[in-house]
mmCIF file of C-alpha atoms and ligand atoms in Angstrom:
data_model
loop_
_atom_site.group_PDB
_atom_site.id
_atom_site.type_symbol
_atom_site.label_atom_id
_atom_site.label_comp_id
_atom_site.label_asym_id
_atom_site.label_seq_id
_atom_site.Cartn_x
_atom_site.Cartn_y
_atom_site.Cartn_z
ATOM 1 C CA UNK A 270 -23.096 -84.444 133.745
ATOM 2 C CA UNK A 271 -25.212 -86.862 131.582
ATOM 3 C CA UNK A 272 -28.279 -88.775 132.864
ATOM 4 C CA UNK A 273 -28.125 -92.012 132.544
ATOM 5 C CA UNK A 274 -32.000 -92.772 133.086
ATOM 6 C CA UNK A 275 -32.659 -91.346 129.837
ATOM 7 C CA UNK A 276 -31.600 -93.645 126.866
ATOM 8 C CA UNK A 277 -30.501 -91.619 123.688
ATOM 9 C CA UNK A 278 -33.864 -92.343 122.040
ATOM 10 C CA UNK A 279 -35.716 -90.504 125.046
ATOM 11 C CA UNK A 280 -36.711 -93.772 125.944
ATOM 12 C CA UNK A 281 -36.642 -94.134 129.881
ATOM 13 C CA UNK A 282 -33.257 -96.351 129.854
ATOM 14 C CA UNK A 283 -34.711 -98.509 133.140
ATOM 15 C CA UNK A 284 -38.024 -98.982 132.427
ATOM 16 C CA UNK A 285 -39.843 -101.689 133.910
ATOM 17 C CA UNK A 286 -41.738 -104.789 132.690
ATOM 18 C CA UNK A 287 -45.146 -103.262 134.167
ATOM 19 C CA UNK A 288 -44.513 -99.793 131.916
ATOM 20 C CA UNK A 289 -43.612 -101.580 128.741
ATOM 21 C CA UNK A 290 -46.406 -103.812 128.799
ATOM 22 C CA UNK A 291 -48.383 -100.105 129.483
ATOM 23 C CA UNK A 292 -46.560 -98.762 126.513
ATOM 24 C CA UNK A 293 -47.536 -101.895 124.220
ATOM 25 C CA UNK A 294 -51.178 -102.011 124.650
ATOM 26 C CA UNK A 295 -51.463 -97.935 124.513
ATOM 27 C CA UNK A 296 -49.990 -98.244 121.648
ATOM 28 C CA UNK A 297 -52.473 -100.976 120.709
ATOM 29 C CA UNK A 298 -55.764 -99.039 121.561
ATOM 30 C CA UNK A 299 -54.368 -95.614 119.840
ATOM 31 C CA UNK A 300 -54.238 -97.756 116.985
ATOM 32 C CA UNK A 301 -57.448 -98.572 116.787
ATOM 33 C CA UNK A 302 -57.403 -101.967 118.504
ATOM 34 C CA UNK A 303 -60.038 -101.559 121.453
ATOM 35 C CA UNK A 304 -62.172 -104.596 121.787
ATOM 36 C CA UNK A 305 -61.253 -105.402 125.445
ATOM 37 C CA UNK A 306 -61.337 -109.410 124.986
ATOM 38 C CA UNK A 307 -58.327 -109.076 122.418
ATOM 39 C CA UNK A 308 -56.435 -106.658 124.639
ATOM 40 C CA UNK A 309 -56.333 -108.862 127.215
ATOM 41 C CA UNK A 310 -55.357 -111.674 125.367
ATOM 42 C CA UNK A 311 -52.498 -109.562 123.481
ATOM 43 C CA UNK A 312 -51.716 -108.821 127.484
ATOM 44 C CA UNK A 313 -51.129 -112.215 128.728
ATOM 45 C CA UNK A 314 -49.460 -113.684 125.254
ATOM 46 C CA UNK A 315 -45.921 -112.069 125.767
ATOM 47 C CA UNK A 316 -44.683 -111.065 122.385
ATOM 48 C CA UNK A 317 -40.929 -111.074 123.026
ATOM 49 C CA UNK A 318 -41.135 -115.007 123.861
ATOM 50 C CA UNK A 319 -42.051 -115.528 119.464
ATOM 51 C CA UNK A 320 -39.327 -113.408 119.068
ATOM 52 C CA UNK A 321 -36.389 -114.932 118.801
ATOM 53 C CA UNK A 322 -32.292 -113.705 118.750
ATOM 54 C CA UNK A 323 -31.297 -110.133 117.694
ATOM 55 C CA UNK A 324 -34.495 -108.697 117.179
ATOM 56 C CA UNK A 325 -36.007 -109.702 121.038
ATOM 57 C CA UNK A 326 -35.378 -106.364 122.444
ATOM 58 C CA UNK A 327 -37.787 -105.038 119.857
ATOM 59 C CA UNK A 328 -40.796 -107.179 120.557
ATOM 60 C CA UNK A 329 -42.724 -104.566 122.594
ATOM 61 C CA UNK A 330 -42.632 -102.036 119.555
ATOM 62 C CA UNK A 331 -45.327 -101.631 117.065
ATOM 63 C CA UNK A 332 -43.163 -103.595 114.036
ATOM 64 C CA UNK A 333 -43.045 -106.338 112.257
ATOM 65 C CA UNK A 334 -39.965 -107.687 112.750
ATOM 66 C CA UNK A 335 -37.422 -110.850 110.914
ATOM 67 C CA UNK A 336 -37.820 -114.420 112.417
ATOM 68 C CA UNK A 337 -36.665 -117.760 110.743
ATOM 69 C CA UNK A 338 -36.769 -118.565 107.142
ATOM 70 C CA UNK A 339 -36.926 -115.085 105.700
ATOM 71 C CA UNK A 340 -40.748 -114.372 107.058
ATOM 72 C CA UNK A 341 -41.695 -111.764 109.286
ATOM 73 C CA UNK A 342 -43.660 -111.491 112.385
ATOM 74 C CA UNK A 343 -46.506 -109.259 112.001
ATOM 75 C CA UNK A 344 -47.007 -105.760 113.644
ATOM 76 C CA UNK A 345 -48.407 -106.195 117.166
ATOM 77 C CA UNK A 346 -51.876 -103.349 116.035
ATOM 78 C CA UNK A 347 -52.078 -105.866 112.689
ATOM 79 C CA UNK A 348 -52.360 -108.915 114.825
ATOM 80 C CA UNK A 349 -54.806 -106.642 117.263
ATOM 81 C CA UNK A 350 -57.075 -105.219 114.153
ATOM 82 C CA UNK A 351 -57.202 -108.974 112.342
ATOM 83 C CA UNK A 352 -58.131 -110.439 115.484
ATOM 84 C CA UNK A 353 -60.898 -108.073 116.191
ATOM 85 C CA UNK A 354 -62.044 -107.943 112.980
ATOM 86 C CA UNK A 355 -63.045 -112.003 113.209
ATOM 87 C CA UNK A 356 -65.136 -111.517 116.033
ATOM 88 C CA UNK A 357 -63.909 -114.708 117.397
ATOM 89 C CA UNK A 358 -66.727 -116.343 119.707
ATOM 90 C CA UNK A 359 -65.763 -118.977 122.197
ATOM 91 C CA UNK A 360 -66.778 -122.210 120.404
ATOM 92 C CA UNK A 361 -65.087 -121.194 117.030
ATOM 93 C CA UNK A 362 -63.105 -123.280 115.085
ATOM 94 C CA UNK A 363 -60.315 -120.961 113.727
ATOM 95 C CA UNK A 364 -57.728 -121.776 110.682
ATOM 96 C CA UNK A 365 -54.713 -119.664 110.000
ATOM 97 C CA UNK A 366 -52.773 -119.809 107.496
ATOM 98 C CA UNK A 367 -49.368 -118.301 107.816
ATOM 99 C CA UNK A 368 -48.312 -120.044 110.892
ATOM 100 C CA UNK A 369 -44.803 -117.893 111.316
ATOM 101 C CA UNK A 370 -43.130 -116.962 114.821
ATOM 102 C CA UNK A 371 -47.398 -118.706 116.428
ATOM 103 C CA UNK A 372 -47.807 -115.049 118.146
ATOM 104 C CA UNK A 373 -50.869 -114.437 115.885
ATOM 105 C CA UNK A 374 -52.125 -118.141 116.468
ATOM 106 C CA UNK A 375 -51.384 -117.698 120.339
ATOM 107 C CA UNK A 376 -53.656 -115.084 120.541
ATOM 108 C CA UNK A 377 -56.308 -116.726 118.133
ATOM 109 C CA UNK A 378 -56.008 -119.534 121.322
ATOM 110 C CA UNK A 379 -57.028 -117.425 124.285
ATOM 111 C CA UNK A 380 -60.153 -116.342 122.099
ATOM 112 C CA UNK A 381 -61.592 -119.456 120.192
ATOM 113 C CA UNK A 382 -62.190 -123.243 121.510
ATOM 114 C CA UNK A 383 -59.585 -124.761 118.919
ATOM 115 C CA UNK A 384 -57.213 -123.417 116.400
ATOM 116 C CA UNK A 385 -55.249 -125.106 113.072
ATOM 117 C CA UNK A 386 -52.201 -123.662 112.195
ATOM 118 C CA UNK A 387 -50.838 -123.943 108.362
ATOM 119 C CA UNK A 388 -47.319 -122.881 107.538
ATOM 120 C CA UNK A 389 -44.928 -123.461 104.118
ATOM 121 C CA UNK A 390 -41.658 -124.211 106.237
ATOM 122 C CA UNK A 391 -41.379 -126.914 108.498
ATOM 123 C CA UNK A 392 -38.652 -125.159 110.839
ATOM 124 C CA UNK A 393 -41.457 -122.486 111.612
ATOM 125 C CA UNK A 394 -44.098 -125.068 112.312
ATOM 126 C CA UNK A 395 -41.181 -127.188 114.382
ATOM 127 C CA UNK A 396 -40.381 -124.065 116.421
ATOM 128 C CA UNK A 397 -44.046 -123.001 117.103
ATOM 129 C CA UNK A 398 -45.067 -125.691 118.045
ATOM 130 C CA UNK A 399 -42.370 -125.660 120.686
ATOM 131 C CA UNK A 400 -43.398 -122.345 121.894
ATOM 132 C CA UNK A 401 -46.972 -123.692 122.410
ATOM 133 C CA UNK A 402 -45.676 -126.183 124.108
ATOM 134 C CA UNK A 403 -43.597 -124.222 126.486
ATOM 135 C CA UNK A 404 -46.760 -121.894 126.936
ATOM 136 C CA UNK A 405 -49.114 -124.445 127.794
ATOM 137 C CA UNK A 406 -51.722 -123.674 124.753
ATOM 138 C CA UNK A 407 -52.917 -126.885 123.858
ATOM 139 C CA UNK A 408 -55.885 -126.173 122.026
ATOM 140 C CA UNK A 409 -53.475 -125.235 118.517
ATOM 141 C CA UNK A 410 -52.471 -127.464 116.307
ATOM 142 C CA UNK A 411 -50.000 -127.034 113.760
ATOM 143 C CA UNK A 412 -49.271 -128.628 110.317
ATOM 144 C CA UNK A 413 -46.615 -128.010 107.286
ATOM 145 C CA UNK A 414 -48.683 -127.927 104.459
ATOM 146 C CA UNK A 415 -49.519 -125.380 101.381
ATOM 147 C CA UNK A 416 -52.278 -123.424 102.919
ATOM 148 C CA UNK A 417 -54.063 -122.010 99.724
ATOM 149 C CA UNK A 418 -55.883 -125.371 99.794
ATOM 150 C CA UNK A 419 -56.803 -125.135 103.591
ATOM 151 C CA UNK A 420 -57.098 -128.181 105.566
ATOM 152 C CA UNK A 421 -60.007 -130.222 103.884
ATOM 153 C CA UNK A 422 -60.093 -132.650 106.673
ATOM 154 C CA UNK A 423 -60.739 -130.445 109.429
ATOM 155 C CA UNK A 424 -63.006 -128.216 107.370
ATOM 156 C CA UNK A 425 -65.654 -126.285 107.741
ATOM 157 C CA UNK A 426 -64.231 -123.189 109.756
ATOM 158 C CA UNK A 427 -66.309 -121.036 111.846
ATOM 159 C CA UNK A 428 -63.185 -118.045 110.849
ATOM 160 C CA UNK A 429 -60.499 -118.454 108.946
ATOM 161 C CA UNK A 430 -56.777 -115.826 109.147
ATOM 162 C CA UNK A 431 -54.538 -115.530 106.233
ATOM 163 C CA UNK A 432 -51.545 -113.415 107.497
ATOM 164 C CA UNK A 433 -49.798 -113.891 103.782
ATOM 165 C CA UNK A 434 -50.965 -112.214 101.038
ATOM 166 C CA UNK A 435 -52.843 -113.472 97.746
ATOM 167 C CA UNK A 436 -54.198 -111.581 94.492
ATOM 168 C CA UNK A 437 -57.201 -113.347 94.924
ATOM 169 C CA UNK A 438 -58.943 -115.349 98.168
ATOM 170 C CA UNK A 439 -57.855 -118.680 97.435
ATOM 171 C CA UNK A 440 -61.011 -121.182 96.155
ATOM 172 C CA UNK A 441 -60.323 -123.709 98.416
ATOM 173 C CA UNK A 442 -60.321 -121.151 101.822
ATOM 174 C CA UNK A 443 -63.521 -119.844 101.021
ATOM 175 C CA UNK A 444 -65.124 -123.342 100.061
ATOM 176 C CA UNK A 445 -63.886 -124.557 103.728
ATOM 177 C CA UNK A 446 -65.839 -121.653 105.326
ATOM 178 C CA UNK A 447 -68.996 -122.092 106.734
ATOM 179 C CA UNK A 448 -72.269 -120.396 106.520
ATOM 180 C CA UNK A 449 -72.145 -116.870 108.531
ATOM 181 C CA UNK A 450 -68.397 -117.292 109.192
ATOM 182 C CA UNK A 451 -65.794 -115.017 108.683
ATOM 183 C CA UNK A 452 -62.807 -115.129 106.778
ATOM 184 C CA UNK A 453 -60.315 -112.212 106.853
ATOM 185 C CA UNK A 454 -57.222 -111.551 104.697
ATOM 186 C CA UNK A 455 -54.570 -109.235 102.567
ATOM 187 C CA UNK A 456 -55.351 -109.362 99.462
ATOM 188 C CA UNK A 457 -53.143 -107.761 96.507
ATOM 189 C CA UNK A 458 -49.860 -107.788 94.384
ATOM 190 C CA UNK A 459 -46.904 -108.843 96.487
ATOM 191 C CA UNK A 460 -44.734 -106.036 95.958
ATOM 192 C CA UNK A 461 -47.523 -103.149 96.544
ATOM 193 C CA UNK A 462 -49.480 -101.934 99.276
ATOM 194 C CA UNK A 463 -52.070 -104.364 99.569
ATOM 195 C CA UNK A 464 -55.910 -104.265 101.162
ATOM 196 C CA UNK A 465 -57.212 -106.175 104.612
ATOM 197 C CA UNK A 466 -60.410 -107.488 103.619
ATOM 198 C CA UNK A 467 -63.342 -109.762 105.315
ATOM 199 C CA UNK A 468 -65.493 -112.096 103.311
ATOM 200 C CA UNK A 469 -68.538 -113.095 105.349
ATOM 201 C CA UNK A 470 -70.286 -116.396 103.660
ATOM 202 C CA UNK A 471 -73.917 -115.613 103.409
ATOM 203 C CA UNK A 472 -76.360 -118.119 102.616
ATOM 204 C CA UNK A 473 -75.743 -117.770 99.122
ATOM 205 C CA UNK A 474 -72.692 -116.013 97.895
ATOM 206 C CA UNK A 475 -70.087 -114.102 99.730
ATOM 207 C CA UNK A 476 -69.998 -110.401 101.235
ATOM 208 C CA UNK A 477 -66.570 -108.403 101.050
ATOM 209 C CA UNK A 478 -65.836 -105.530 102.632
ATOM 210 C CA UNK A 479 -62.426 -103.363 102.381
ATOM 211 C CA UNK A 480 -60.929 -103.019 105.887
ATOM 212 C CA UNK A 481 -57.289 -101.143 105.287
ATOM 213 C CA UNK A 482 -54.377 -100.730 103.636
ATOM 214 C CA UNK A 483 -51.918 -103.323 104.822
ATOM 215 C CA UNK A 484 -48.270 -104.853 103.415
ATOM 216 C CA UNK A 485 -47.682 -108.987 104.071
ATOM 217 C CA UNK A 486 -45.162 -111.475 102.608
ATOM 218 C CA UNK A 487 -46.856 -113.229 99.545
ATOM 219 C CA UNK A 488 -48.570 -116.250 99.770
ATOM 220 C CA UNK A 489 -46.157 -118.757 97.962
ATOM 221 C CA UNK A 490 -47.060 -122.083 96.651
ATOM 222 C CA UNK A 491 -45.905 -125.410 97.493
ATOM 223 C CA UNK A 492 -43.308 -126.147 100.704
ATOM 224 C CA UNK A 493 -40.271 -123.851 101.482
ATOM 225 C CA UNK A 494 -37.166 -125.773 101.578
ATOM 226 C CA UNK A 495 -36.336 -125.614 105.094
HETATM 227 N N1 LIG B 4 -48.897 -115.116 111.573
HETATM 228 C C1 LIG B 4 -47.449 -115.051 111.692
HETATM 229 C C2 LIG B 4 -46.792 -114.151 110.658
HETATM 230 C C3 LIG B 4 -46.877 -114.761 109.320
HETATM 231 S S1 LIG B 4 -45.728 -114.260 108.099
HETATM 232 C C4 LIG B 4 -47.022 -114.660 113.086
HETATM 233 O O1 LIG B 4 -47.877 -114.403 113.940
HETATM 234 O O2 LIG B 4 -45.799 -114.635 113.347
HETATM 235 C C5 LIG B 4 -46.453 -115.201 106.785
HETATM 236 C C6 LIG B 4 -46.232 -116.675 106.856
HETATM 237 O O3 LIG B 4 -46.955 -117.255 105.792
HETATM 238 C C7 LIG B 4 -44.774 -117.097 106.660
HETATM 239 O O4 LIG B 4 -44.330 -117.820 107.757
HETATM 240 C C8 LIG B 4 -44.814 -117.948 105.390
HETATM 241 O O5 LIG B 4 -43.935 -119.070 105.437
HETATM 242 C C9 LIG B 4 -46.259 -118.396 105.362
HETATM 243 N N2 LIG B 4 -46.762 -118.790 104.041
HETATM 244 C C10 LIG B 4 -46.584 -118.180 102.842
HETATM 245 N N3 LIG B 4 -47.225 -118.871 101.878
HETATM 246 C C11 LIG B 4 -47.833 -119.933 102.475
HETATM 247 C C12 LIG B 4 -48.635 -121.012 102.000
HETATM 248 N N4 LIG B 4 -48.959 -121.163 100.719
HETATM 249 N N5 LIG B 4 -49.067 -121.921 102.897
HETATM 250 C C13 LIG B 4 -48.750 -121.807 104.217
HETATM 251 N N6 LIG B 4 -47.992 -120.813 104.718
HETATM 252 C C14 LIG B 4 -47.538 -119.885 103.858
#
């Protein structure tokens, strides 16, 4: 006789929406996410709702997964590790470029007093800003624009999120960051593993530090087609 509480992955075949929210964020903290004020906010912000069609049964594993125009959503302990790596305070003014399924830019929202959102296609910035709409999170904006030159008319940033990956941080991104903020990014060749890194603006200059290994779809210039 089979049992038929037992999926064949091992996975309990009924669990509830209690343990896979318990399975999510101890997944989270074993991967090194364990500042408290972004596990709550990864808590409340329910992944599965920024990820749309065949992939939503997924959204509560540790993957990026497909969403609209060929991009990805990032991996949940990415999103966690980025965040917590900004050190978001609550006044900050946050910019993101890479604006995708809005997951990372939802959770940007529970932890900073107003966020700008850049993405390439205008369907993803369309259907975000639905979603943050539908979620109440009023404090995000969203544009279609090129984000290698930032957003010059908002500017300066207190952090700025690039969740796309460049050889080089862009000119313009680090020009639109203020004194003692934080910018964090991937930063490599497209097709290879590339690095996490965080540029703090000092006074004068810049400081970089090397974070981890991480893989992200290239930033890519001008407007996608769709
Ligand atoms: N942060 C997203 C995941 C981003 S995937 C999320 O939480 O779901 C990377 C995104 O960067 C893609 O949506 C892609 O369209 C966008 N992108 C790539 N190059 C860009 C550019 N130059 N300007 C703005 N967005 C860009």
């Amino acid at each position: 006789m089979s049992d038929d509480s037992i999926s064949a992955d091992g996975m309990p075949a009924t669990e509830t929406v209690a343990e896979r929210l318990m399975r999510f964020l101890f997944a989270l903290r074993s991967r090194g996410v364990t500042d408290t004020r972004v596990l709550t906010a990864m808590e409340k912000i329910d992944r599965g709702i920024f990820v749309r069609g065949l992939f939503a049964e997924r959204a509560y594993e540790d993957m990026p997964l497909p969403i609209s125009c060929g991009q990805t959503i990032s991996q949940p302990s990415i999103v966690g590790l980025m965040t917590q790596a900004l050190n978001l305070q609550p006044r900050d003014t946050v910019l993101e470029i890479g604006t995708g399924s809005g997951y990372q830019a939802a959770i940007l929202s529970q932890l900073a007093r107003r966020i700008y959102t850049v993405d390439r296609h205008r369907r993803l910035v369309r259907e975000a800003q639905d979603t943050f709409r539908e979620l109440g999170l009023v404090n995000i904006t969203a544009f279609t624009a090129d984000g290698s030159y930032g957003l010059p008319d908002q500017a300066p940033f207190d952090r700025i999120l690039v969740t796309a990956a460049a050889e080089d941080p862009p000119g313009p991104l680090l020009a639109q960051l203020k004194v003692g903020g934080i910018m964090v990014l991937p930063v490599g060749q497209s097709d290879a593993v590339q690095s996490l890194i965080k540029v703090t603006r000092l006074d004068s200059g810049y400081e970089y530090e090397e974070l981890r290994p991480v893989r992200f779809v290239p930033l890519v210039e001008g407007l996608g087609v769709e």
